PDB file of C-alpha atoms in Angstrom:
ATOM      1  CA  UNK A  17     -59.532   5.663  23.435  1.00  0.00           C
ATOM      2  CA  UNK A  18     -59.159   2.826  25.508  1.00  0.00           C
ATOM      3  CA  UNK A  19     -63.107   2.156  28.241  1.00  0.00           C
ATOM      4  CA  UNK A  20     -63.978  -0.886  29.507  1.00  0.00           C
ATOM      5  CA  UNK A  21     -68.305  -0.611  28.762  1.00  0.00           C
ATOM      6  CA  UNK A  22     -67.828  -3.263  25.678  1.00  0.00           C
ATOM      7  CA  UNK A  23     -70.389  -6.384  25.495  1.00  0.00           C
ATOM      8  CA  UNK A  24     -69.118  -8.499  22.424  1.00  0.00           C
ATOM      9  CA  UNK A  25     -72.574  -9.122  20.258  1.00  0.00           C
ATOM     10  CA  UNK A  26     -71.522 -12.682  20.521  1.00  0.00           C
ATOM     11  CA  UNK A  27     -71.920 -12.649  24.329  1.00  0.00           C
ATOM     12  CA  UNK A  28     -75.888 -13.033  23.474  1.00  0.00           C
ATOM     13  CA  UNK A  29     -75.166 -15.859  21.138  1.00  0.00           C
ATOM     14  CA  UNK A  30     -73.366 -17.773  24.383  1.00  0.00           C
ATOM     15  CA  UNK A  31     -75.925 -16.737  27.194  1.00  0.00           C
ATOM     16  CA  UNK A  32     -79.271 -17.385  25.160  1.00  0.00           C
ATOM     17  CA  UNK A  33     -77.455 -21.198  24.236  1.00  0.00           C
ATOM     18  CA  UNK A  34     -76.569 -22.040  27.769  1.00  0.00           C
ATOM     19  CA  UNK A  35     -80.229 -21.393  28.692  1.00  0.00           C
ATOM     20  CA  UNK A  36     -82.190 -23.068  25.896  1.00  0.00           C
ATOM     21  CA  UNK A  37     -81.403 -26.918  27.519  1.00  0.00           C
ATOM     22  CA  UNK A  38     -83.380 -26.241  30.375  1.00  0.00           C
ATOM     23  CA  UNK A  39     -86.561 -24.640  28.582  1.00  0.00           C
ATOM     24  CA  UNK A  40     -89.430 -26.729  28.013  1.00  0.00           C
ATOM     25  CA  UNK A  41     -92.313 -26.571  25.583  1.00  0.00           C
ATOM     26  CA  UNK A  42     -92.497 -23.764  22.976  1.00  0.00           C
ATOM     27  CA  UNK A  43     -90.214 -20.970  25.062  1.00  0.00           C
ATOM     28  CA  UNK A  44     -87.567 -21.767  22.670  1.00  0.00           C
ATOM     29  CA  UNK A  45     -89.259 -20.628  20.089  1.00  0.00           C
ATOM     30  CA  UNK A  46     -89.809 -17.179  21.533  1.00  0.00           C
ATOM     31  CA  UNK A  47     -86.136 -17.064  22.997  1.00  0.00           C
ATOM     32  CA  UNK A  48     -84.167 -17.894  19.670  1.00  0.00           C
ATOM     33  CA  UNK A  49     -84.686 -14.300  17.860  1.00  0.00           C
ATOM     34  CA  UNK A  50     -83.489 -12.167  20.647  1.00  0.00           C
ATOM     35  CA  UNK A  51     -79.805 -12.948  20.721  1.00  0.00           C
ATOM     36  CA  UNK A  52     -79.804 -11.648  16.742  1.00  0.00           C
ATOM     37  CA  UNK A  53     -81.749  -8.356  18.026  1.00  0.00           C
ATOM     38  CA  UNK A  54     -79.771  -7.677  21.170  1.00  0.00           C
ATOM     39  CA  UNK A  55     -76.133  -8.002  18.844  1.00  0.00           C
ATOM     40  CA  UNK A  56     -77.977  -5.791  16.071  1.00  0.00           C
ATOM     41  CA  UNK A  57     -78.676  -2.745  19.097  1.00  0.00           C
ATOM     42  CA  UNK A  58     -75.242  -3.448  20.638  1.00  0.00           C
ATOM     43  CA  UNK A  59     -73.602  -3.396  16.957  1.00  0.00           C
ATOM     44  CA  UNK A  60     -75.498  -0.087  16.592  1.00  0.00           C
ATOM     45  CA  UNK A  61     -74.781   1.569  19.487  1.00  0.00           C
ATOM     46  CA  UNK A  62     -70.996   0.490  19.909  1.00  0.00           C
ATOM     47  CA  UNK A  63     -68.730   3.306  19.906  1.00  0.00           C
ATOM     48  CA  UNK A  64     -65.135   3.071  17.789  1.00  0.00           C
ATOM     49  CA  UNK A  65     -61.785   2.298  19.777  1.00  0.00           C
ATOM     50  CA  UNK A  66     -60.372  -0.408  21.775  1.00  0.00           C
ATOM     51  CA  UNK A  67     -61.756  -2.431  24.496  1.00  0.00           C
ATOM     52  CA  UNK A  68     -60.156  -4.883  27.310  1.00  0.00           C
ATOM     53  CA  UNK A  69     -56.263  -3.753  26.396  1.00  0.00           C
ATOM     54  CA  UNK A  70     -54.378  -6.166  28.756  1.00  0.00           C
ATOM     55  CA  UNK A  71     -50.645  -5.821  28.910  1.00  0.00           C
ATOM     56  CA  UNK A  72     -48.695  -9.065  28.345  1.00  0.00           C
ATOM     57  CA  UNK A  73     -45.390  -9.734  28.087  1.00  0.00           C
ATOM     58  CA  UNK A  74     -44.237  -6.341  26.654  1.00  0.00           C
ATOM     59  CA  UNK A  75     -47.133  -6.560  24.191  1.00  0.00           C
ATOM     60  CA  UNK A  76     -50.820  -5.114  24.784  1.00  0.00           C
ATOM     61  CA  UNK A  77     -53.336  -8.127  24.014  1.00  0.00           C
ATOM     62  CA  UNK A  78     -56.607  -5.705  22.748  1.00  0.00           C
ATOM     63  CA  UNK A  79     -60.105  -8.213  23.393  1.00  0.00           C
ATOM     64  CA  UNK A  80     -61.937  -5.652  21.390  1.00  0.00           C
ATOM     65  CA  UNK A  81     -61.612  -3.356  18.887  1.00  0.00           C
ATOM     66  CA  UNK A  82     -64.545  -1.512  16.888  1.00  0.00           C
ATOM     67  CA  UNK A  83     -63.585   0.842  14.056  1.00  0.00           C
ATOM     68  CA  UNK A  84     -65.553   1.808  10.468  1.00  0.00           C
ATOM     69  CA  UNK A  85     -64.992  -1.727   8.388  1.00  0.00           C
ATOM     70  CA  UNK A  86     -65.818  -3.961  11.616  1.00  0.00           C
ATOM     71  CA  UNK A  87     -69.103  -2.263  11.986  1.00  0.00           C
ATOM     72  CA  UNK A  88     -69.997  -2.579   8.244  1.00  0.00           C
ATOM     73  CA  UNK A  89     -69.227  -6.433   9.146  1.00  0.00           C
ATOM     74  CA  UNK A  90     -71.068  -7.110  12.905  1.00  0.00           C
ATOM     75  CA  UNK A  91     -73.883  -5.077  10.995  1.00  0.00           C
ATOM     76  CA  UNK A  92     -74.229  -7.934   8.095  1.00  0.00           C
ATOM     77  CA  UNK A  93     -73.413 -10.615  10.509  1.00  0.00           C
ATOM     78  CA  UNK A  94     -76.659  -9.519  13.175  1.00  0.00           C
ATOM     79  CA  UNK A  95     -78.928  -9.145  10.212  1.00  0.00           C
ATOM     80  CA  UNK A  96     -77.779 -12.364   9.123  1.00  0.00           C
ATOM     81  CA  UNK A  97     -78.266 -14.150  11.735  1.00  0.00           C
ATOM     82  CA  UNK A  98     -81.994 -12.576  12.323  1.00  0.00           C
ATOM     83  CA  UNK A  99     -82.929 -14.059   8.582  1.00  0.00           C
ATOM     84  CA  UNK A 100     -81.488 -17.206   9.642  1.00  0.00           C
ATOM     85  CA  UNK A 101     -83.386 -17.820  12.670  1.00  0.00           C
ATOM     86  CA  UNK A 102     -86.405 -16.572  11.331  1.00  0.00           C
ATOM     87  CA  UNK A 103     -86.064 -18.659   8.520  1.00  0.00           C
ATOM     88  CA  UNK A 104     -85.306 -21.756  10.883  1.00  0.00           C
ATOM     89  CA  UNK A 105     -88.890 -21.104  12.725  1.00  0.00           C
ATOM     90  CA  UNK A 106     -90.832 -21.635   9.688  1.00  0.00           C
ATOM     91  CA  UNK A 107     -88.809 -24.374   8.454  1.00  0.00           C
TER      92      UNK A 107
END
């Protein structure tokens, strides 16, 4: 199953940290957390199979690929990073 509708949860991570140079005052603060929830929901509702499958040299270079174990792993990894950036804001 090979479909092209595939945001990386990272993506969020990248976007949110391009913008936060050019926010003054406290917006930060309210910008941080929602990078961890937007890769939780797209963790959640990514589908399994592989994403972005450009052919190369004879060879298929696959950008993304979403099956059982990498799930269990983005899942830990968003929820992670939620703790740690709540933890940051009281710290």
């Amino acid at each position: 199953m090979t479909t092209s509708s595939f945001i990386h949860p990272a993506a969020w991570f990248i976007a949110v940290a391009l913008v936060l140079p050019f926010l003054r005052g406290t917006w930060w603060r309210w910008l941080t957390p929602i990078p961890a929830i937007a890769a939780f929901i797209t963790v959640v509702t990514a589908q399994q199979g592989t994403y972005g499958s450009i052919p190369y040299l004879g060879q298929y270079l696959v950008l993304g690929r979403v099956d059982r174990l990498s799930l269990v792993f983005d899942t830990v990894f968003a929820i992670q990073a939620f703790i740690g950036i709540v933890y940051g804001l009281h710290v």
